[in-house]
Amino acid sequence: MGTVADTSEPLSLQECKVRASLLLKALVASDTAKATRAAERLRVLPGFASLSLGEVLARRDSIQRKHALAVIAREQGHATWSDLKQALEARDAPQVDFERLLSRTGGTYLNRWFSSYEEAAASLRELGGYLFPFREQFFICEPGLLALLGLDPADPDWTRAGPDWLAPRDAQAHARLEQRLLQRCREIPTHPTRKSPMSSPEAKGSRARRSDLKREYKENPPEMGVFAVRNHANGKVLVGSALNVPGMLNRIRFELTMNMPRIPALLEDWKRYGAEKFTFEVLDVLEPPKEPGVDLNEELRVLENLWLDRLKPYGDAGYNAPPKQAG
């Protein structure tokens, strides 16, 4: 007889063990009908398949728990109890909650997002970074995010496991990294906790970090300009400007991924059409002024208005609020 797969709700490992015990109990029951049904179930095993029901019942005193467990495995679609046990343990093992981890980062390091693993893997090979899953999507981050998550990018386990979380080169190294991330998940409070006083070591480290970021900002200022988030499913577009265009695009992408309704219509279409239908574009770049005292916000406003006039991203054409009519 072939393997019979149980198409009902998947069982837990403990439930499977209980079913095996109940099968053995039914096999030795005084109720003939119940014992016969149990004997029929045992005939899914190769060692009992050629026996008649009477022959199975005649041998019931020699039937062991391992036989009952094997029956349950067959009924759940697995060839052996070992296969079923391994599958259930893998299914029920704690999974790293990347959504919870990233909710604490603010999206600072979420550089490249992809709707398919193939695209993400190709980008990883070309540009480097670290590839992780997120819901039905994938992202590639820089080492800074690993440090923010409490992982050391210089940890030898990253060299052993490789930068692709979904295709580790070393299973043991990957398992150790996974345990560290699981521990980090457990350390994150369900609700935000009160921040440490400014005199704490954490606050001092934070101030030092801000100083480093300010210095880096001055030496390598981010790209300023006008950006667009374009929906290729219906042609709608969002136009905006920012002093830090890459950071703003990362923020918008992160908010959409986290279902944050800052722009409700955009979020609704994101969920309706899927991330793969959207692109994040730089429309125009504002070069850093050479002379001091330039109002960058005003320069950006003028540049943004030029693109708003050109694209008119209002109503059915976009996600921007229509301009106010002069009264």
mmCIF file of C-alpha atoms in Angstrom:
data_model
loop_
_atom_site.group_PDB
_atom_site.id
_atom_site.type_symbol
_atom_site.label_atom_id
_atom_site.label_comp_id
_atom_site.label_asym_id
_atom_site.label_seq_id
_atom_site.Cartn_x
_atom_site.Cartn_y
_atom_site.Cartn_z
ATOM 1 C CA MET A 1 0.000 0.000 0.000
ATOM 2 C CA GLY A 2 1.206 3.559 -0.676
ATOM 3 C CA THR A 3 1.794 6.423 1.668
ATOM 4 C CA VAL A 4 -1.388 8.132 2.776
ATOM 5 C CA ALA A 5 -0.974 11.835 3.415
ATOM 6 C CA ASP A 6 -3.184 13.460 6.012
ATOM 7 C CA THR A 7 -4.466 16.687 4.453
ATOM 8 C CA SER A 8 -5.920 18.055 7.690
ATOM 9 C CA GLU A 9 -4.296 20.725 9.863
ATOM 10 C CA PRO A 10 -0.584 19.904 10.435
ATOM 11 C CA LEU A 11 0.070 18.167 13.742
ATOM 12 C CA SER A 12 2.665 18.975 16.335
ATOM 13 C CA LEU A 13 5.308 16.437 17.305
ATOM 14 C CA GLN A 14 3.556 15.793 20.609
ATOM 15 C CA GLU A 15 0.216 15.261 18.866
ATOM 16 C CA CYS A 16 1.831 12.686 16.585
ATOM 17 C CA LYS A 17 3.188 10.804 19.594
ATOM 18 C CA VAL A 18 -0.244 10.859 21.229
ATOM 19 C CA ARG A 19 -1.819 9.476 18.057
ATOM 20 C CA ALA A 20 0.704 6.637 18.054
ATOM 21 C CA SER A 21 -0.193 5.775 21.650
ATOM 22 C CA LEU A 22 -3.903 5.833 20.806
ATOM 23 C CA LEU A 23 -3.269 3.529 17.851
ATOM 24 C CA LEU A 24 -1.564 0.962 20.086
ATOM 25 C CA LYS A 25 -4.378 1.241 22.605
ATOM 26 C CA ALA A 26 -6.994 0.710 19.898
ATOM 27 C CA LEU A 27 -5.129 -2.315 18.551
ATOM 28 C CA VAL A 28 -5.497 -4.207 21.846
ATOM 29 C CA ALA A 29 -9.012 -2.953 22.587
ATOM 30 C CA SER A 30 -11.796 -5.434 23.355
ATOM 31 C CA ASP A 31 -13.931 -3.610 20.805
ATOM 32 C CA THR A 32 -13.438 -5.741 17.675
ATOM 33 C CA ALA A 33 -14.351 -2.956 15.261
ATOM 34 C CA LYS A 34 -11.871 -0.558 16.863
ATOM 35 C CA ALA A 35 -9.086 -3.159 16.853
ATOM 36 C CA THR A 36 -9.792 -4.029 13.219
ATOM 37 C CA ARG A 37 -9.563 -0.383 12.156
ATOM 38 C CA ALA A 38 -6.230 -0.105 13.966
ATOM 39 C CA ALA A 39 -4.958 -3.256 12.234
ATOM 40 C CA GLU A 40 -5.990 -1.837 8.868
ATOM 41 C CA ARG A 41 -3.944 1.293 9.546
ATOM 42 C CA LEU A 42 -0.880 -0.807 10.367
ATOM 43 C CA ARG A 43 -1.023 -2.358 6.910
ATOM 44 C CA VAL A 44 0.402 0.860 5.425
ATOM 45 C CA LEU A 45 3.781 -0.402 6.654
ATOM 46 C CA PRO A 46 5.758 -2.657 4.282
ATOM 47 C CA GLY A 47 6.160 -5.331 6.971
ATOM 48 C CA PHE A 48 2.399 -5.642 7.419
ATOM 49 C CA ALA A 49 1.112 -4.865 3.924
ATOM 50 C CA SER A 50 0.947 -8.505 2.815
ATOM 51 C CA LEU A 51 -0.805 -9.706 5.986
ATOM 52 C CA SER A 52 -4.527 -10.114 6.379
ATOM 53 C CA LEU A 53 -6.335 -8.206 9.105
ATOM 54 C CA GLY A 54 -6.605 -11.424 11.101
ATOM 55 C CA GLU A 55 -2.863 -12.007 10.842
ATOM 56 C CA VAL A 56 -2.119 -8.456 11.990
ATOM 57 C CA LEU A 57 -4.442 -8.878 14.963
ATOM 58 C CA ALA A 58 -2.829 -12.211 15.803
ATOM 59 C CA ARG A 59 0.537 -10.457 16.077
ATOM 60 C CA ARG A 60 -0.638 -7.421 18.009
ATOM 61 C CA ASP A 61 1.207 -8.421 21.169
ATOM 62 C CA SER A 62 4.485 -8.084 19.258
ATOM 63 C CA ILE A 63 3.651 -4.729 17.679
ATOM 64 C CA GLN A 64 5.723 -1.981 19.271
ATOM 65 C CA ARG A 65 5.476 1.763 19.615
ATOM 66 C CA LYS A 66 7.984 2.234 16.804
ATOM 67 C CA HIS A 67 5.476 0.583 14.461
ATOM 68 C CA ALA A 68 2.713 2.931 15.577
ATOM 69 C CA LEU A 69 5.000 5.945 15.123
ATOM 70 C CA ALA A 70 5.844 4.736 11.617
ATOM 71 C CA VAL A 71 2.126 4.519 10.811
ATOM 72 C CA ILE A 72 1.574 8.108 11.942
ATOM 73 C CA ALA A 73 4.536 9.201 9.818
ATOM 74 C CA ARG A 74 3.041 7.514 6.748
ATOM 75 C CA GLU A 75 -0.336 9.095 7.402
ATOM 76 C CA GLN A 76 1.367 12.491 7.596
ATOM 77 C CA GLY A 77 3.058 11.972 4.242
ATOM 78 C CA HIS A 78 6.531 10.857 5.373
ATOM 79 C CA ALA A 79 8.287 7.577 4.706
ATOM 80 C CA THR A 80 9.661 7.156 8.236
ATOM 81 C CA TRP A 81 9.139 8.506 11.738
ATOM 82 C CA SER A 82 12.620 9.996 11.605
ATOM 83 C CA ASP A 83 11.662 12.006 8.511
ATOM 84 C CA LEU A 84 8.478 13.278 10.130
ATOM 85 C CA LYS A 85 10.241 14.170 13.369
ATOM 86 C CA GLN A 86 12.939 16.091 11.528
ATOM 87 C CA ALA A 87 10.370 17.971 9.435
ATOM 88 C CA LEU A 88 8.264 18.940 12.453
ATOM 89 C CA GLU A 89 11.266 20.036 14.481
ATOM 90 C CA ALA A 90 12.450 22.209 11.602
ATOM 91 C CA ARG A 91 8.955 23.665 11.169
ATOM 92 C CA ASP A 92 8.535 24.432 14.853
ATOM 93 C CA ALA A 93 12.055 25.764 15.411
ATOM 94 C CA PRO A 94 12.210 29.453 16.369
ATOM 95 C CA GLN A 95 12.660 31.694 13.338
ATOM 96 C CA VAL A 96 14.538 34.972 13.335
ATOM 97 C CA ASP A 97 11.960 37.760 13.323
ATOM 98 C CA PHE A 98 13.645 40.185 10.938
ATOM 99 C CA GLU A 99 10.603 42.444 11.009
ATOM 100 C CA ARG A 100 10.979 42.876 14.752
ATOM 101 C CA LEU A 101 14.712 43.436 14.453
ATOM 102 C CA LEU A 102 14.405 46.028 11.704
ATOM 103 C CA SER A 103 11.640 47.885 13.510
ATOM 104 C CA ARG A 104 14.322 49.055 15.944
ATOM 105 C CA THR A 105 16.733 50.359 13.308
ATOM 106 C CA GLY A 106 14.669 53.072 11.635
ATOM 107 C CA GLY A 107 15.636 51.823 8.174
ATOM 108 C CA THR A 108 18.994 53.627 8.193
ATOM 109 C CA TYR A 109 20.966 50.815 6.591
ATOM 110 C CA LEU A 110 18.309 49.189 4.393
ATOM 111 C CA ASN A 111 20.000 49.911 1.110
ATOM 112 C CA ARG A 112 18.677 47.528 -1.526
ATOM 113 C CA TRP A 113 15.296 45.789 -1.648
ATOM 114 C CA PHE A 114 14.123 43.072 -4.037
ATOM 115 C CA SER A 115 10.902 41.255 -4.748
ATOM 116 C CA SER A 116 12.654 38.035 -5.815
ATOM 117 C CA TYR A 117 15.544 36.057 -4.399
ATOM 118 C CA GLU A 118 17.163 35.745 -7.826
ATOM 119 C CA GLU A 119 17.436 39.535 -8.176
ATOM 120 C CA ALA A 120 18.772 39.878 -4.646
ATOM 121 C CA ALA A 121 21.378 37.151 -5.156
ATOM 122 C CA ALA A 122 22.551 38.773 -8.400
ATOM 123 C CA SER A 123 22.937 42.131 -6.660
ATOM 124 C CA LEU A 124 24.792 40.464 -3.802
ATOM 125 C CA ARG A 125 27.290 38.955 -6.226
ATOM 126 C CA GLU A 126 27.769 42.260 -8.013
ATOM 127 C CA LEU A 127 27.790 44.784 -5.172
ATOM 128 C CA GLY A 128 28.328 42.781 -1.989
ATOM 129 C CA GLY A 129 26.625 43.236 1.366
ATOM 130 C CA TYR A 130 24.507 40.817 3.397
ATOM 131 C CA LEU A 131 21.307 39.270 2.053
ATOM 132 C CA PHE A 132 18.336 38.578 4.345
ATOM 133 C CA PRO A 133 14.639 37.715 3.894
ATOM 134 C CA PHE A 134 11.846 40.033 4.983
ATOM 135 C CA ARG A 135 8.270 38.745 4.684
ATOM 136 C CA GLU A 136 7.904 37.992 0.961
ATOM 137 C CA GLN A 137 10.824 40.224 -0.015
ATOM 138 C CA PHE A 138 14.590 40.364 0.356
ATOM 139 C CA PHE A 139 17.020 43.095 1.321
ATOM 140 C CA ILE A 140 20.772 43.570 1.224
ATOM 141 C CA CYS A 141 22.376 45.625 3.960
ATOM 142 C CA GLU A 142 25.809 46.941 4.781
ATOM 143 C CA PRO A 143 27.921 45.886 7.804
ATOM 144 C CA GLY A 144 26.583 48.849 9.775
ATOM 145 C CA LEU A 145 23.195 47.176 10.131
ATOM 146 C CA LEU A 146 24.780 44.011 11.512
ATOM 147 C CA ALA A 147 26.516 46.087 14.165
ATOM 148 C CA LEU A 148 23.244 47.851 14.937
ATOM 149 C CA LEU A 149 21.612 44.451 15.449
ATOM 150 C CA GLY A 150 24.312 43.488 17.923
ATOM 151 C CA LEU A 151 26.341 41.311 15.549
ATOM 152 C CA ASP A 152 30.016 41.749 14.812
ATOM 153 C CA PRO A 153 30.579 41.983 11.021
ATOM 154 C CA ALA A 154 34.142 40.771 11.673
ATOM 155 C CA ASP A 155 32.892 37.573 13.314
ATOM 156 C CA PRO A 156 34.639 34.618 11.598
ATOM 157 C CA ASP A 157 31.269 32.880 11.363
ATOM 158 C CA TRP A 158 30.231 35.359 8.662
ATOM 159 C CA THR A 159 33.244 34.284 6.621
ATOM 160 C CA ARG A 160 32.340 30.639 7.131
ATOM 161 C CA ALA A 161 28.600 30.999 6.513
ATOM 162 C CA GLY A 162 28.854 33.619 3.786
ATOM 163 C CA PRO A 163 26.774 36.768 3.271
ATOM 164 C CA ASP A 164 23.650 35.019 1.921
ATOM 165 C CA TRP A 165 21.404 34.134 4.862
ATOM 166 C CA LEU A 166 19.298 31.856 2.663
ATOM 167 C CA ALA A 167 22.222 29.915 1.195
ATOM 168 C CA PRO A 168 24.802 29.452 3.963
ATOM 169 C CA ARG A 169 28.073 27.786 3.058
ATOM 170 C CA ASP A 170 28.571 26.411 6.582
ATOM 171 C CA ALA A 171 25.475 25.158 8.417
ATOM 172 C CA GLN A 172 27.098 25.195 11.857
ATOM 173 C CA ALA A 173 28.366 28.759 11.500
ATOM 174 C CA HIS A 174 24.947 29.818 10.233
ATOM 175 C CA ALA A 175 23.282 28.143 13.223
ATOM 176 C CA ARG A 176 25.519 30.059 15.630
ATOM 177 C CA LEU A 177 24.689 33.355 13.932
ATOM 178 C CA GLU A 178 21.007 32.448 14.005
ATOM 179 C CA GLN A 179 21.157 31.819 17.744
ATOM 180 C CA ARG A 180 22.692 35.264 18.265
ATOM 181 C CA LEU A 181 19.922 36.900 16.255
ATOM 182 C CA LEU A 182 17.280 34.914 18.130
ATOM 183 C CA GLN A 183 18.800 36.105 21.388
ATOM 184 C CA ARG A 184 18.705 39.664 20.064
ATOM 185 C CA CYS A 185 15.006 39.213 19.235
ATOM 186 C CA ARG A 186 14.330 38.062 22.777
ATOM 187 C CA GLU A 187 16.144 41.096 24.173
ATOM 188 C CA ILE A 188 14.000 43.574 22.254
ATOM 189 C CA PRO A 189 11.124 44.677 24.503
ATOM 190 C CA THR A 190 7.594 44.352 23.214
ATOM 191 C CA HIS A 191 6.982 47.980 24.135
ATOM 192 C CA PRO A 192 9.550 50.773 23.960
ATOM 193 C CA THR A 193 11.407 51.251 27.204
ATOM 194 C CA ARG A 194 12.447 54.510 28.740
ATOM 195 C CA LYS A 195 15.713 55.826 27.377
ATOM 196 C CA SER A 196 18.792 55.823 29.538
ATOM 197 C CA PRO A 197 19.824 59.087 31.207
ATOM 198 C CA MET A 198 22.203 61.251 29.216
ATOM 199 C CA SER A 199 24.971 60.487 31.692
ATOM 200 C CA SER A 200 24.826 56.752 30.966
ATOM 201 C CA PRO A 201 27.533 54.963 28.933
ATOM 202 C CA GLU A 202 24.921 54.291 26.248
ATOM 203 C CA ALA A 203 24.200 57.996 25.905
ATOM 204 C CA LYS A 204 27.900 58.832 25.733
ATOM 205 C CA GLY A 205 28.350 56.239 23.019
ATOM 206 C CA SER A 206 25.363 57.682 21.189
ATOM 207 C CA ARG A 207 26.849 61.184 21.315
ATOM 208 C CA ALA A 208 30.134 59.851 19.960
ATOM 209 C CA ARG A 209 28.250 58.108 17.173
ATOM 210 C CA ARG A 210 26.423 61.322 16.297
ATOM 211 C CA SER A 211 29.736 63.177 16.168
ATOM 212 C CA ASP A 212 31.115 60.583 13.775
ATOM 213 C CA LEU A 213 28.020 60.862 11.595
ATOM 214 C CA LYS A 214 28.256 64.658 11.513
ATOM 215 C CA ARG A 215 31.887 64.503 10.463
ATOM 216 C CA GLU A 216 31.097 61.912 7.803
ATOM 217 C CA TYR A 217 28.186 64.036 6.604
ATOM 218 C CA LYS A 218 30.429 67.064 6.138
ATOM 219 C CA GLU A 219 33.095 65.077 4.326
ATOM 220 C CA ASN A 220 30.651 63.116 2.140
ATOM 221 C CA PRO A 221 27.343 64.988 1.991
ATOM 222 C CA PRO A 222 24.386 62.899 0.777
ATOM 223 C CA GLU A 223 22.799 63.559 -2.579
ATOM 224 C CA MET A 224 20.227 66.383 -2.494
ATOM 225 C CA GLY A 225 17.455 66.704 -5.015
ATOM 226 C CA VAL A 226 14.069 65.557 -6.261
ATOM 227 C CA PHE A 227 12.904 61.955 -6.216
ATOM 228 C CA ALA A 228 9.984 59.888 -7.462
ATOM 229 C CA VAL A 229 8.266 56.719 -6.327
ATOM 230 C CA ARG A 230 6.663 55.327 -9.454
ATOM 231 C CA ASN A 231 3.864 52.758 -9.636
ATOM 232 C CA HIS A 232 4.247 50.952 -12.960
ATOM 233 C CA ALA A 233 0.947 49.112 -12.529
ATOM 234 C CA ASN A 234 -1.226 52.214 -12.886
ATOM 235 C CA GLY A 235 1.234 54.970 -13.800
ATOM 236 C CA LYS A 236 0.813 56.949 -10.589
ATOM 237 C CA VAL A 237 3.839 58.691 -9.126
ATOM 238 C CA LEU A 238 4.883 60.412 -5.922
ATOM 239 C CA VAL A 239 7.230 63.385 -6.289
ATOM 240 C CA GLY A 240 9.225 64.858 -3.430
ATOM 241 C CA SER A 241 12.493 66.506 -2.516
ATOM 242 C CA ALA A 242 14.984 65.990 0.276
ATOM 243 C CA LEU A 243 18.371 67.101 1.517
ATOM 244 C CA ASN A 244 19.217 63.388 1.651
ATOM 245 C CA VAL A 245 17.515 61.671 -1.273
ATOM 246 C CA PRO A 246 18.894 58.126 -0.673
ATOM 247 C CA GLY A 247 17.897 58.355 2.973
ATOM 248 C CA MET A 248 14.397 59.577 2.129
ATOM 249 C CA LEU A 249 13.858 56.823 -0.446
ATOM 250 C CA ASN A 250 15.036 54.247 2.082
ATOM 251 C CA ARG A 251 12.644 55.715 4.621
ATOM 252 C CA ILE A 252 9.665 55.562 2.244
ATOM 253 C CA ARG A 253 10.489 52.004 1.226
ATOM 254 C CA PHE A 254 10.852 50.998 4.866
ATOM 255 C CA GLU A 255 7.544 52.642 5.817
ATOM 256 C CA LEU A 256 5.740 50.849 2.998
ATOM 257 C CA THR A 257 7.272 47.526 3.956
ATOM 258 C CA MET A 258 6.249 48.067 7.578
ATOM 259 C CA ASN A 259 2.682 49.107 6.576
ATOM 260 C CA MET A 260 3.101 52.638 7.919
ATOM 261 C CA PRO A 261 0.273 54.729 6.400
ATOM 262 C CA ARG A 262 2.048 58.091 6.112
ATOM 263 C CA ILE A 263 0.795 58.247 2.510
ATOM 264 C CA PRO A 264 -2.352 56.072 2.661
ATOM 265 C CA ALA A 265 -3.038 55.906 -1.086
ATOM 266 C CA LEU A 266 0.547 54.873 -1.814
ATOM 267 C CA LEU A 267 0.461 52.184 0.872
ATOM 268 C CA GLU A 268 -2.848 50.860 -0.451
ATOM 269 C CA ASP A 269 -1.416 50.453 -3.960
ATOM 270 C CA TRP A 270 1.797 48.962 -2.563
ATOM 271 C CA LYS A 271 -0.230 46.218 -0.907
ATOM 272 C CA ARG A 272 -2.514 45.809 -3.917
ATOM 273 C CA TYR A 273 0.119 45.539 -6.674
ATOM 274 C CA GLY A 274 3.197 44.369 -4.773
ATOM 275 C CA ALA A 275 6.654 45.851 -4.300
ATOM 276 C CA GLU A 276 7.874 44.622 -7.686
ATOM 277 C CA LYS A 277 5.609 47.165 -9.435
ATOM 278 C CA PHE A 278 7.346 50.148 -7.816
ATOM 279 C CA THR A 279 10.613 51.902 -8.566
ATOM 280 C CA PHE A 280 12.437 54.520 -6.501
ATOM 281 C CA GLU A 281 14.103 57.120 -8.704
ATOM 282 C CA VAL A 282 16.260 60.234 -8.454
ATOM 283 C CA LEU A 283 14.755 62.788 -10.846
ATOM 284 C CA ASP A 284 17.129 65.681 -10.320
ATOM 285 C CA VAL A 285 20.193 66.453 -8.209
ATOM 286 C CA LEU A 286 20.927 69.747 -6.491
ATOM 287 C CA GLU A 287 24.649 70.362 -6.505
ATOM 288 C CA PRO A 288 26.120 71.601 -3.195
ATOM 289 C CA PRO A 289 26.510 75.395 -3.375
ATOM 290 C CA LYS A 290 30.011 76.804 -3.404
ATOM 291 C CA GLU A 291 29.025 80.060 -1.754
ATOM 292 C CA PRO A 292 27.843 80.183 1.879
ATOM 293 C CA GLY A 293 24.425 81.316 3.034
ATOM 294 C CA VAL A 294 22.385 79.587 0.324
ATOM 295 C CA ASP A 295 18.912 78.488 1.450
ATOM 296 C CA LEU A 296 19.005 74.850 0.373
ATOM 297 C CA ASN A 297 15.395 74.227 1.343
ATOM 298 C CA GLU A 298 14.255 77.048 -0.925
ATOM 299 C CA GLU A 299 16.422 75.742 -3.756
ATOM 300 C CA LEU A 300 14.874 72.303 -3.329
ATOM 301 C CA ARG A 301 11.375 73.761 -3.216
ATOM 302 C CA VAL A 302 11.920 75.514 -6.550
ATOM 303 C CA LEU A 303 13.388 72.370 -8.115
ATOM 304 C CA GLU A 304 10.550 70.228 -6.782
ATOM 305 C CA ASN A 305 7.934 72.643 -8.139
ATOM 306 C CA LEU A 306 9.488 72.356 -11.595
ATOM 307 C CA TRP A 307 8.991 68.585 -11.496
ATOM 308 C CA LEU A 308 5.512 68.907 -10.043
ATOM 309 C CA ASP A 309 4.569 71.148 -12.957
ATOM 310 C CA ARG A 310 6.098 68.674 -15.383
ATOM 311 C CA LEU A 311 4.595 65.431 -14.009
ATOM 312 C CA LYS A 312 1.434 66.756 -12.325
ATOM 313 C CA PRO A 313 1.248 63.814 -9.883
ATOM 314 C CA TYR A 314 -2.248 64.593 -8.600
ATOM 315 C CA GLY A 315 -5.492 62.646 -8.448
ATOM 316 C CA ASP A 316 -5.460 59.647 -10.783
ATOM 317 C CA ALA A 317 -1.939 60.553 -11.915
ATOM 318 C CA GLY A 318 -0.171 60.492 -8.574
ATOM 319 C CA TYR A 319 0.015 60.510 -4.815
ATOM 320 C CA ASN A 320 0.808 64.183 -4.173
ATOM 321 C CA ALA A 321 -1.775 66.478 -2.651
ATOM 322 C CA PRO A 322 -3.087 68.892 -5.300
ATOM 323 C CA PRO A 323 -1.803 72.462 -5.010
ATOM 324 C CA LYS A 324 -4.021 74.924 -3.216
ATOM 325 C CA GLN A 325 -5.920 77.256 -5.482
ATOM 326 C CA ALA A 326 -5.174 80.927 -5.021
ATOM 327 C CA GLY A 327 -8.129 82.580 -3.302
#
